[in-house]
Short mmCIF file of C-alpha atoms in Angstrom, two decimals:
data_model
loop_
_atom_site.label_atom_id
_atom_site.label_comp_id
_atom_site.label_asym_id
_atom_site.label_seq_id
_atom_site.Cartn_x
_atom_site.Cartn_y
_atom_site.Cartn_z
CA MET A 26 91.48 -52.04 142.57
CA MET A 27 94.65 -52.17 144.64
CA HIS A 28 95.60 -55.35 142.81
CA ASN A 29 95.39 -53.46 139.52
CA ALA A 30 97.41 -50.62 141.04
CA PHE A 31 100.17 -53.00 142.09
CA ILE A 32 100.32 -54.53 138.62
CA GLY A 33 100.31 -51.08 137.03
CA ILE A 34 103.36 -50.08 139.09
CA ALA A 35 105.23 -53.39 138.94
CA VAL A 36 104.94 -54.12 135.21
CA PRO A 37 106.93 -51.07 133.98
CA PHE A 38 109.65 -51.63 136.58
CA LEU A 39 109.85 -55.29 135.57
CA GLY A 40 110.64 -54.12 132.04
CA THR A 41 113.66 -52.20 133.35
CA ILE A 42 114.82 -55.18 135.43
CA LEU A 43 114.61 -57.58 132.49
CA GLY A 44 116.44 -55.15 130.25
CA ALA A 45 119.23 -54.65 132.79
CA ALA A 46 119.49 -58.45 133.12
CA GLY A 47 120.62 -58.54 129.48
CA VAL A 48 124.14 -58.06 130.83
CA TYR A 49 124.05 -61.68 132.01
CA PHE A 50 123.03 -63.38 128.76
CA MET A 51 124.28 -61.07 125.98
CA LYS A 52 127.99 -61.38 125.29
CA GLU A 53 128.70 -58.11 123.51
CA GLU A 54 127.80 -54.47 123.94
CA LEU A 55 124.78 -53.33 121.96
CA SER A 56 125.75 -52.22 118.46
CA ASP A 57 125.25 -48.63 117.37
CA ARG A 58 122.41 -49.72 115.08
CA MET A 59 120.67 -51.61 117.87
CA GLN A 60 121.00 -48.68 120.29
CA ARG A 61 119.47 -46.33 117.73
CA PHE A 62 116.67 -48.81 117.05
CA LEU A 63 115.86 -49.15 120.75
CA THR A 64 116.04 -45.39 121.31
CA GLY A 65 113.70 -44.72 118.38
CA PHE A 66 111.33 -47.42 119.59
CA ALA A 67 111.20 -45.89 123.09
CA ALA A 68 110.53 -42.45 121.58
CA GLY A 69 107.62 -43.80 119.52
CA VAL A 70 106.04 -45.48 122.54
CA MET A 71 106.35 -42.33 124.65
CA VAL A 72 104.81 -40.05 122.00
CA ALA A 73 101.85 -42.39 121.46
CA ALA A 74 101.35 -42.80 125.22
CA SER A 75 101.45 -39.02 125.66
CA ILE A 76 98.68 -38.56 123.10
CA TRP A 77 96.29 -41.47 123.67
CA SER A 78 96.81 -42.19 127.38
CA LEU A 79 97.31 -38.63 128.65
CA LEU A 80 96.42 -35.70 126.39
CA ILE A 81 93.20 -37.08 124.91
CA PRO A 82 91.79 -38.07 128.35
CA ALA A 83 92.81 -34.62 129.66
CA LEU A 84 90.93 -32.90 126.84
CA ASP A 85 87.89 -35.18 127.16
CA SER A 86 87.64 -34.62 130.91
CA ALA A 87 87.39 -30.84 130.43
CA ALA A 88 84.93 -30.96 127.54
CA ASP A 89 82.16 -29.43 129.67
CA GLN A 90 84.08 -26.14 129.91
CA GLY A 91 82.93 -25.06 126.46
CA SER A 92 85.20 -23.04 124.21
CA LEU A 93 87.96 -22.96 126.85
CA SER A 94 88.01 -26.74 127.39
CA PHE A 95 91.51 -26.92 125.95
CA MET A 96 93.00 -24.67 128.64
CA PRO A 97 93.67 -27.29 131.37
CA ALA A 98 95.52 -29.46 128.85
CA VAL A 99 97.55 -26.55 127.49
CA ILE A 100 98.46 -25.26 130.96
CA GLY A 101 99.37 -28.70 132.28
CA PHE A 102 101.36 -29.48 129.12
CA TRP A 103 103.48 -26.33 129.47
CA LEU A 104 104.04 -26.92 133.17
CA GLY A 105 105.36 -30.39 132.34
CA ILE A 106 107.70 -28.99 129.70
CA LEU A 107 109.04 -26.31 132.06
CA PHE A 108 109.42 -28.78 134.93
CA LEU A 109 111.65 -31.07 132.86
CA LEU A 110 113.56 -28.07 131.51
CA LEU A 111 114.30 -27.01 135.08
CA LEU A 112 115.26 -30.54 136.09
CA ASP A 113 117.51 -30.78 133.05
CA HIS A 114 119.38 -27.62 134.10
CA LEU A 115 119.68 -28.53 137.78
CA THR A 116 120.86 -32.14 137.42
CA PRO A 117 124.32 -33.07 136.12
CA HIS A 118 123.93 -35.80 133.49
CA LEU A 119 125.46 -37.20 130.33
CA HIS A 120 123.52 -38.33 127.28
CA ARG A 121 124.76 -41.19 125.15
CA PHE A 122 126.72 -40.02 122.08
CA ALA A 123 127.29 -36.63 123.78
CA ASP A 124 130.80 -35.18 124.05
CA ALA A 125 130.30 -33.42 127.38
CA PRO A 126 127.95 -33.57 130.39
CA GLU A 127 125.03 -31.17 130.78
CA GLY A 128 123.77 -29.34 133.85
CA PRO A 129 125.92 -28.01 136.71
CA GLN A 130 129.54 -29.10 136.98
CA SER A 131 130.20 -32.17 139.09
CA HIS A 132 132.89 -34.72 139.86
CA PHE A 133 130.68 -37.69 139.01
CA LYS A 134 132.04 -40.38 136.72
CA ASN A 135 130.53 -40.78 133.27
CA ASN A 136 128.73 -43.96 134.33
CA THR A 137 126.94 -42.10 137.12
CA LEU A 138 126.13 -39.19 134.83
CA MET A 139 124.60 -41.55 132.27
CA MET A 140 122.49 -43.19 134.98
CA LEU A 141 121.27 -39.75 136.09
CA ALA A 142 120.28 -38.97 132.50
CA VAL A 143 118.12 -42.10 132.35
CA THR A 144 116.69 -41.32 135.79
CA ILE A 145 115.56 -37.89 134.54
CA HIS A 146 114.02 -39.71 131.59
CA ASN A 147 112.12 -42.09 133.89
CA ILE A 148 110.60 -39.44 136.18
CA PRO A 149 107.85 -38.37 133.74
CA GLU A 150 107.09 -42.01 132.94
CA GLY A 151 106.55 -42.74 136.64
CA MET A 152 104.38 -39.65 136.89
CA ALA A 153 102.33 -40.77 133.90
CA VAL A 154 101.67 -44.22 135.37
CA GLY A 155 100.92 -42.72 138.78
CA VAL A 156 98.48 -40.13 137.44
CA VAL A 157 96.57 -42.68 135.35
CA LEU A 158 96.45 -45.10 138.29
CA ALA A 159 95.26 -42.31 140.59
CA GLY A 160 92.51 -41.50 138.12
CA PHE A 161 91.46 -45.14 137.97
CA LEU A 162 91.44 -45.57 141.77
CA THR A 163 89.28 -42.49 142.25
CA GLY A 164 86.85 -43.40 139.48
CA PHE A 165 87.90 -40.55 137.20
CA SER A 166 85.87 -40.56 133.98
CA GLY A 167 87.52 -42.18 130.97
CA ILE A 168 90.26 -44.08 132.83
CA THR A 169 89.65 -47.83 133.07
CA ALA A 170 91.64 -50.85 134.23
CA SER A 171 92.31 -51.63 130.57
CA SER A 172 93.73 -48.18 129.88
CA VAL A 173 95.98 -48.51 132.95
CA MET A 174 97.24 -51.85 131.66
CA ALA A 175 97.81 -50.45 128.16
CA LEU A 176 99.98 -47.64 129.51
CA SER A 177 101.85 -49.95 131.90
CA LEU A 178 102.61 -52.45 129.14
CA GLY A 179 103.73 -49.70 126.77
CA ILE A 180 106.08 -48.19 129.35
CA ALA A 181 107.39 -51.67 130.27
CA ILE A 182 108.18 -52.44 126.63
CA GLN A 183 110.18 -49.26 126.19
CA ASN A 184 111.84 -49.70 129.63
CA PHE A 185 113.36 -52.98 128.49
CA PRO A 186 115.86 -51.37 126.10
CA GLU A 187 116.58 -48.61 128.61
CA GLY A 188 117.75 -51.12 131.21
CA ALA A 189 119.99 -52.82 128.64
CA ILE A 190 121.38 -49.52 127.36
CA ILE A 191 122.60 -48.73 130.89
CA SER A 192 123.88 -52.11 132.10
CA MET A 193 125.62 -53.41 129.00
CA PRO A 194 127.85 -50.40 128.22
CA LEU A 195 128.84 -50.29 131.90
CA HIS A 196 129.97 -53.90 131.77
CA ALA A 197 131.80 -53.30 128.47
CA GLU A 198 133.78 -50.53 130.23
CA GLY A 199 134.92 -52.88 133.00
CA THR A 200 132.17 -52.76 135.62
CA SER A 201 131.20 -56.16 137.01
CA LYS A 202 128.02 -57.81 135.74
CA HIS A 203 126.31 -57.63 139.12
CA ARG A 204 127.10 -53.95 139.61
CA SER A 205 126.10 -53.14 136.01
CA PHE A 206 122.79 -54.91 136.56
CA LEU A 207 122.24 -52.98 139.79
CA TYR A 208 122.91 -49.64 138.08
CA GLY A 209 120.49 -50.57 135.31
CA VAL A 210 117.77 -51.41 137.85
CA LEU A 211 118.41 -48.28 139.92
CA SER A 212 118.07 -46.10 136.81
CA GLY A 213 114.42 -47.12 136.65
CA ALA A 214 113.65 -46.80 140.37
CA ALA A 215 112.28 -43.29 139.90
CA GLU A 216 109.27 -44.70 138.06
CA PRO A 217 107.64 -46.77 140.84
CA ALA A 218 108.62 -44.13 143.42
CA GLY A 219 106.90 -41.39 141.43
CA ALA A 220 103.85 -43.56 140.79
CA ILE A 221 103.44 -44.48 144.48
CA LEU A 222 103.74 -40.85 145.61
CA THR A 223 101.09 -39.80 143.12
CA ILE A 224 98.72 -42.56 144.24
CA LEU A 225 99.13 -41.61 147.91
CA PHE A 226 97.67 -38.20 147.12
CA SER A 227 95.15 -39.51 144.59
CA GLU A 228 92.00 -38.35 146.39
CA ARG A 229 93.28 -34.76 146.54
CA LEU A 230 94.30 -34.83 142.89
CA VAL A 231 90.91 -35.51 141.31
CA PRO A 232 90.04 -31.82 140.59
CA LEU A 233 93.50 -31.38 139.05
CA MET A 234 93.43 -34.53 136.94
CA PRO A 235 93.19 -32.79 133.52
CA TYR A 236 96.22 -30.67 134.45
CA LEU A 237 98.18 -33.64 135.82
CA LEU A 238 97.52 -35.87 132.82
CA SER A 239 98.74 -33.17 130.42
CA PHE A 240 101.62 -32.31 132.78
CA ALA A 241 102.91 -35.88 132.47
CA ALA A 242 102.45 -35.71 128.70
CA GLY A 243 104.47 -32.49 128.46
CA ALA A 244 107.25 -33.94 130.61
CA MET A 245 107.43 -37.10 128.48
CA LEU A 246 107.47 -35.19 125.21
CA TYR A 247 110.25 -32.94 126.50
CA VAL A 248 112.39 -36.04 127.02
CA VAL A 249 111.56 -37.32 123.55
CA VAL A 250 112.41 -34.10 121.72
CA GLU A 251 115.39 -33.04 123.84
CA GLU A 252 117.03 -36.43 124.29
CA LEU A 253 115.69 -39.39 122.33
CA ILE A 254 115.16 -37.91 118.87
CA PRO A 255 118.67 -36.36 118.73
CA GLU A 256 120.20 -39.66 119.90
CA MET A 257 118.40 -41.72 117.27
CA SER A 258 119.06 -39.22 114.45
CA GLN A 259 122.73 -38.21 114.78
CA GLY A 260 125.35 -39.81 112.58
CA LYS A 261 124.85 -43.01 110.60
CA HIS A 262 121.84 -45.31 110.72
CA SER A 263 119.39 -42.48 111.50
CA ASN A 264 116.80 -44.16 109.24
CA ILE A 265 116.80 -47.13 111.62
CA GLY A 266 115.77 -44.87 114.48
CA VAL A 267 112.95 -43.37 112.41
CA LEU A 268 111.56 -46.77 111.46
CA ALA A 269 111.84 -47.94 115.07
CA PHE A 270 109.96 -44.80 116.16
CA ALA A 271 107.13 -45.76 113.81
CA VAL A 272 107.09 -49.32 115.20
CA GLY A 273 106.96 -48.11 118.82
CA PHE A 274 104.29 -45.51 118.03
CA SER A 275 102.12 -48.05 116.18
CA LEU A 276 102.44 -50.65 118.93
CA MET A 277 101.53 -48.23 121.74
CA MET A 278 98.64 -46.81 119.71
CA ALA A 279 97.32 -50.30 119.07
CA LEU A 280 97.66 -51.28 122.74
CA ASP A 281 95.82 -48.20 123.92
CA VAL A 282 92.97 -48.52 121.42
CA ALA A 283 92.64 -52.30 121.81
CA LEU A 284 92.80 -52.34 125.62
CA GLY A 285 91.39 -48.89 126.33
#
């Protein structure tokens, strides 16, 4: 089981590393169309993962509670939304295509603010992987090694563009390739850290698993609606983002059904 846990943590982070490494073998900054495609793709993966890997297992696990079986999922979902809302207000960050930073005022450079924005984005993904892994390690009903791998692969696929979206614009603005790569990797470090912390407390989390699964789903969907959808839809080429969303959603849905 621990072997599966290691793979489940390492695979998503490897996606970020490979994406950040794009700064070494791609000569130009990602085009606006490509950035919108990758953003839409990531959004589609996250929505599908939230539904099939998190919300549906949360609902199924509470099915024995009768007419109120939906309550754990609803409560956990709203707690996840509110947690990311709070984090969004307390952390200075800058979204791509935005004119000004969000959160409290700071003296951070734009590069640092952009990395913080991606870090906020990665926290719920790390929580999602950690919660599903914790459920698998404790034998929680409905969570199998295949479902863990499906979620890990889906998150890894959408982490690849995230790493590139951080490292390549940094290099285009004058940062060295090595430092740009490092920033890209560090932007995804919150994922394995969050997953490991969740696993460490896995035995105590079993009674709360329906709430935690839906909590991670709410946090991920907050990121999608607040950040990714506006980024893929503003200005020209918005149709590219929508089509990419459909591709990402379909791929993650297929992975979860085929491997789950």
